[in-house]
Amino acid sequence: MRQTSERAAYLVLGMHRSGTSATAQLLALAGAELPDNVMPGDEHNAKGYFEPWKISVFNDQRLRAAGSAWDDPFNLPYQPLAPEPEAEWKARAVQLFRAEFGEAIHPLLKDPRVSVLLPMWREVLEAAGVGARVVIPVRHPLAVAGSLARRDRFPVEKSVLLWTLYMLAAEAGSRDLPRAFVSYDNLLADWRSEVAAMERALGAPLPRLTERAAAEIDGFLSPDLRHNAGEGALADTPLVGPMAQEVLDWFTAAAAGQAPDRAPLDRAAAKIAQMRTEMGVLVTPVTSTLDSTRADLLYERQLAALREQKIRALEDEIDALRRERAHIEAVVDTTLAGR
């Protein structure tokens, strides 16, 4: 993608539950612009997801159109649809992006699904006249697995394989873009150092990292964001452990500012392709069916949350009007009593 536009989107890529929400809020507080419709927090992420829920629903639909799902462990590499439907999905994505971000100079697009749909979304950004800066948080896959076990009851093998796939997709699809790898643990420990490294890697300062923004980031990036520490030996994870360990070592080195050889990533991609050939037919259709149900429930939950927000806003407005009326009545009573 040619970086010819002054507009540049921040893409937060990587696996679900790997620090993408915390990274997105930091970028939002530092001046990147959130979409109109942001997914609210819930019991799994009380501080919020900072995720465009309409785009997330769209991405789920696009994955299902290809017979896949967000938790398809073999969805690598990206497989375009036939030319005509692929063009239709891209046109819908361009329209949705423009509706969500308008003329934002630095749109903030955070949806982990974009990682596995990155070739399409890069074309969308190009069509919208927007460049891209990529930020990839790096979190230990066993910490991610702990979070997914609690939220989705995934076995550790599946979660670790998904983490590997998402990280491979994010890295492979962004090699020619300005990008930064960010250690999630270091972000919580010393976000200023991580941001300085991020800005150097991206070749541009964050849009508005003011003193006020820094104070808000201090209050947000607290230790309670680390819900799972990733206990255990990753390499001992059955079936996928040694492969994931090599991939984690690569991303850990990249987050430390090194330029490691990509051979471990190539080996992991080849291993996943082999596993897909051997087991994909047993997994993917079931995964897609389950994900369809989850996506429908998510859509209904988002609509209910938005309705609840509007109701609360109207109640607050009514309370404010009542207080104003009471104040006016008190002033009138005082004035009449003084006559």
PDB file of N, CA and C in Angstrom, residues 100-144:
ATOM      1  N   GLU A 100     -18.532   4.699   9.332  1.00  0.00           N
ATOM      2  CA  GLU A 100     -18.058   4.643  10.715  1.00  0.00           C
ATOM      3  C   GLU A 100     -17.038   5.729  11.033  1.00  0.00           C
ATOM      4  N   PHE A 101     -16.203   6.102  10.073  1.00  0.00           N
ATOM      5  CA  PHE A 101     -15.083   7.003  10.372  1.00  0.00           C
ATOM      6  C   PHE A 101     -15.185   8.362   9.683  1.00  0.00           C
ATOM      7  N   GLY A 102     -16.091   8.512   8.723  1.00  0.00           N
ATOM      8  CA  GLY A 102     -16.225   9.804   8.063  1.00  0.00           C
ATOM      9  C   GLY A 102     -14.911  10.270   7.465  1.00  0.00           C
ATOM     10  N   GLU A 103     -14.533  11.505   7.794  1.00  0.00           N
ATOM     11  CA  GLU A 103     -13.294  12.089   7.266  1.00  0.00           C
ATOM     12  C   GLU A 103     -12.184  12.097   8.313  1.00  0.00           C
ATOM     13  N   ALA A 104     -12.241  11.178   9.247  1.00  0.00           N
ATOM     14  CA  ALA A 104     -11.212  11.111  10.301  1.00  0.00           C
ATOM     15  C   ALA A 104      -9.816  11.048   9.682  1.00  0.00           C
ATOM     16  N   ILE A 105      -8.908  11.833  10.247  1.00  0.00           N
ATOM     17  CA  ILE A 105      -7.539  11.854   9.743  1.00  0.00           C
ATOM     18  C   ILE A 105      -6.784  10.596  10.171  1.00  0.00           C
ATOM     19  N   HIS A 106      -7.038  10.149  11.391  1.00  0.00           N
ATOM     20  CA  HIS A 106      -6.355   8.959  11.910  1.00  0.00           C
ATOM     21  C   HIS A 106      -7.384   7.969  12.460  1.00  0.00           C
ATOM     22  N   PRO A 107      -8.110   7.289  11.577  1.00  0.00           N
ATOM     23  CA  PRO A 107      -9.079   6.292  12.050  1.00  0.00           C
ATOM     24  C   PRO A 107      -8.380   5.185  12.830  1.00  0.00           C
ATOM     25  N   LEU A 108      -9.065   4.700  13.849  1.00  0.00           N
ATOM     26  CA  LEU A 108      -8.529   3.618  14.678  1.00  0.00           C
ATOM     27  C   LEU A 108      -9.382   2.378  14.450  1.00  0.00           C
ATOM     28  N   LEU A 109      -8.831   1.415  13.751  1.00  0.00           N
ATOM     29  CA  LEU A 109      -9.547   0.190  13.419  1.00  0.00           C
ATOM     30  C   LEU A 109      -8.968  -0.956  14.229  1.00  0.00           C
ATOM     31  N   LYS A 110      -9.729  -1.372  15.226  1.00  0.00           N
ATOM     32  CA  LYS A 110      -9.297  -2.492  16.067  1.00  0.00           C
ATOM     33  C   LYS A 110     -10.383  -3.567  16.041  1.00  0.00           C
ATOM     34  N   ASP A 111     -10.125  -4.610  15.307  1.00  0.00           N
ATOM     35  CA  ASP A 111     -10.932  -5.821  15.344  1.00  0.00           C
ATOM     36  C   ASP A 111      -9.992  -6.952  14.982  1.00  0.00           C
ATOM     37  N   PRO A 112      -9.729  -7.878  15.911  1.00  0.00           N
ATOM     38  CA  PRO A 112      -8.775  -8.944  15.599  1.00  0.00           C
ATOM     39  C   PRO A 112      -9.069  -9.678  14.301  1.00  0.00           C
ATOM     40  N   ARG A 113     -10.339  -9.743  13.892  1.00  0.00           N
ATOM     41  CA  ARG A 113     -10.692 -10.422  12.645  1.00  0.00           C
ATOM     42  C   ARG A 113     -10.025  -9.783  11.432  1.00  0.00           C
ATOM     43  N   VAL A 114      -9.694  -8.504  11.533  1.00  0.00           N
ATOM     44  CA  VAL A 114      -9.013  -7.838  10.425  1.00  0.00           C
ATOM     45  C   VAL A 114      -7.678  -8.530  10.139  1.00  0.00           C
ATOM     46  N   SER A 115      -7.077  -9.140  11.148  1.00  0.00           N
ATOM     47  CA  SER A 115      -5.785  -9.818  10.959  1.00  0.00           C
ATOM     48  C   SER A 115      -5.885 -10.903   9.903  1.00  0.00           C
ATOM     49  N   VAL A 116      -6.955 -11.696   9.946  1.00  0.00           N
ATOM     50  CA  VAL A 116      -7.102 -12.790   8.987  1.00  0.00           C
ATOM     51  C   VAL A 116      -7.818 -12.351   7.717  1.00  0.00           C
ATOM     52  N   LEU A 117      -8.312 -11.114   7.704  1.00  0.00           N
ATOM     53  CA  LEU A 117      -8.944 -10.545   6.510  1.00  0.00           C
ATOM     54  C   LEU A 117      -8.129  -9.358   5.978  1.00  0.00           C
ATOM     55  N   LEU A 118      -6.863  -9.293   6.370  1.00  0.00           N
ATOM     56  CA  LEU A 118      -6.065  -8.102   6.089  1.00  0.00           C
ATOM     57  C   LEU A 118      -5.919  -7.790   4.596  1.00  0.00           C
ATOM     58  N   PRO A 119      -5.724  -8.761   3.711  1.00  0.00           N
ATOM     59  CA  PRO A 119      -5.634  -8.397   2.295  1.00  0.00           C
ATOM     60  C   PRO A 119      -6.861  -7.624   1.792  1.00  0.00           C
ATOM     61  N   MET A 120      -8.052  -8.035   2.221  1.00  0.00           N
ATOM     62  CA  MET A 120      -9.255  -7.312   1.815  1.00  0.00           C
ATOM     63  C   MET A 120      -9.279  -5.912   2.425  1.00  0.00           C
ATOM     64  N   TRP A 121      -8.962  -5.798   3.712  1.00  0.00           N
ATOM     65  CA  TRP A 121      -9.048  -4.494   4.374  1.00  0.00           C
ATOM     66  C   TRP A 121      -7.985  -3.526   3.868  1.00  0.00           C
ATOM     67  N   ARG A 122      -6.860  -4.038   3.430  1.00  0.00           N
ATOM     68  CA  ARG A 122      -5.875  -3.142   2.820  1.00  0.00           C
ATOM     69  C   ARG A 122      -6.422  -2.546   1.525  1.00  0.00           C
ATOM     70  N   GLU A 123      -7.140  -3.324   0.755  1.00  0.00           N
ATOM     71  CA  GLU A 123      -7.772  -2.800  -0.455  1.00  0.00           C
ATOM     72  C   GLU A 123      -8.862  -1.800  -0.104  1.00  0.00           C
ATOM     73  N   VAL A 124      -9.568  -2.053   0.988  1.00  0.00           N
ATOM     74  CA  VAL A 124     -10.605  -1.123   1.442  1.00  0.00           C
ATOM     75  C   VAL A 124      -9.989   0.236   1.794  1.00  0.00           C
ATOM     76  N   LEU A 125      -8.905   0.212   2.561  1.00  0.00           N
ATOM     77  CA  LEU A 125      -8.243   1.463   2.936  1.00  0.00           C
ATOM     78  C   LEU A 125      -7.735   2.199   1.706  1.00  0.00           C
ATOM     79  N   GLU A 126      -7.177   1.453   0.768  1.00  0.00           N
ATOM     80  CA  GLU A 126      -6.676   2.087  -0.453  1.00  0.00           C
ATOM     81  C   GLU A 126      -7.819   2.758  -1.213  1.00  0.00           C
ATOM     82  N   ALA A 127      -8.961   2.067  -1.306  1.00  0.00           N
ATOM     83  CA  ALA A 127     -10.112   2.637  -2.000  1.00  0.00           C
ATOM     84  C   ALA A 127     -10.642   3.871  -1.284  1.00  0.00           C
ATOM     85  N   ALA A 128     -10.496   3.902   0.039  1.00  0.00           N
ATOM     86  CA  ALA A 128     -10.966   5.043   0.825  1.00  0.00           C
ATOM     87  C   ALA A 128      -9.935   6.164   0.885  1.00  0.00           C
ATOM     88  N   GLY A 129      -8.765   5.952   0.282  1.00  0.00           N
ATOM     89  CA  GLY A 129      -7.728   6.981   0.291  1.00  0.00           C
ATOM     90  C   GLY A 129      -7.049   7.151   1.632  1.00  0.00           C
ATOM     91  N   VAL A 130      -6.891   6.057   2.352  1.00  0.00           N
ATOM     92  CA  VAL A 130      -6.329   6.111   3.702  1.00  0.00           C
ATOM     93  C   VAL A 130      -5.101   5.199   3.771  1.00  0.00           C
ATOM     94  N   GLY A 131      -3.996   5.711   4.304  1.00  0.00           N
ATOM     95  CA  GLY A 131      -2.815   4.898   4.536  1.00  0.00           C
ATOM     96  C   GLY A 131      -2.987   4.042   5.774  1.00  0.00           C
ATOM     97  N   ALA A 132      -1.936   3.349   6.174  1.00  0.00           N
ATOM     98  CA  ALA A 132      -2.046   2.450   7.326  1.00  0.00           C
ATOM     99  C   ALA A 132      -0.768   2.439   8.142  1.00  0.00           C
ATOM    100  N   ARG A 133      -0.947   2.412   9.468  1.00  0.00           N
ATOM    101  CA  ARG A 133       0.124   2.172  10.430  1.00  0.00           C
ATOM    102  C   ARG A 133      -0.331   1.022  11.313  1.00  0.00           C
ATOM    103  N   VAL A 134       0.478   0.013  11.431  1.00  0.00           N
ATOM    104  CA  VAL A 134       0.074  -1.225  12.096  1.00  0.00           C
ATOM    105  C   VAL A 134       0.733  -1.337  13.466  1.00  0.00           C
ATOM    106  N   VAL A 135      -0.070  -1.700  14.459  1.00  0.00           N
ATOM    107  CA  VAL A 135       0.436  -1.961  15.806  1.00  0.00           C
ATOM    108  C   VAL A 135      -0.006  -3.373  16.188  1.00  0.00           C
ATOM    109  N   ILE A 136       0.956  -4.218  16.555  1.00  0.00           N
ATOM    110  CA  ILE A 136       0.676  -5.623  16.876  1.00  0.00           C
ATOM    111  C   ILE A 136       1.104  -5.895  18.314  1.00  0.00           C
ATOM    112  N   PRO A 137       0.155  -5.983  19.257  1.00  0.00           N
ATOM    113  CA  PRO A 137       0.518  -6.353  20.628  1.00  0.00           C
ATOM    114  C   PRO A 137       0.989  -7.806  20.693  1.00  0.00           C
ATOM    115  N   VAL A 138       1.948  -8.060  21.563  1.00  0.00           N
ATOM    116  CA  VAL A 138       2.497  -9.404  21.737  1.00  0.00           C
ATOM    117  C   VAL A 138       2.252  -9.826  23.184  1.00  0.00           C
ATOM    118  N   ARG A 139       1.415 -10.831  23.348  1.00  0.00           N
ATOM    119  CA  ARG A 139       1.114 -11.359  24.689  1.00  0.00           C
ATOM    120  C   ARG A 139       1.356 -12.858  24.684  1.00  0.00           C
ATOM    121  N   HIS A 140       1.787 -13.387  25.799  1.00  0.00           N
ATOM    122  CA  HIS A 140       2.078 -14.822  25.891  1.00  0.00           C
ATOM    123  C   HIS A 140       0.825 -15.620  25.536  1.00  0.00           C
ATOM    124  N   PRO A 141       0.936 -16.587  24.636  1.00  0.00           N
ATOM    125  CA  PRO A 141      -0.255 -17.329  24.207  1.00  0.00           C
ATOM    126  C   PRO A 141      -0.945 -18.107  25.315  1.00  0.00           C
ATOM    127  N   LEU A 142      -0.230 -18.511  26.364  1.00  0.00           N
ATOM    128  CA  LEU A 142      -0.902 -19.200  27.463  1.00  0.00           C
ATOM    129  C   LEU A 142      -1.763 -18.236  28.276  1.00  0.00           C
ATOM    130  N   ALA A 143      -1.383 -16.950  28.328  1.00  0.00           N
ATOM    131  CA  ALA A 143      -2.247 -15.952  28.953  1.00  0.00           C
ATOM    132  C   ALA A 143      -3.507 -15.764  28.125  1.00  0.00           C
ATOM    133  N   VAL A 144      -3.346 -15.737  26.809  1.00  0.00           N
ATOM    134  CA  VAL A 144      -4.501 -15.656  25.913  1.00  0.00           C
ATOM    135  C   VAL A 144      -5.386 -16.883  26.097  1.00  0.00           C
TER     136      VAL A 144
END
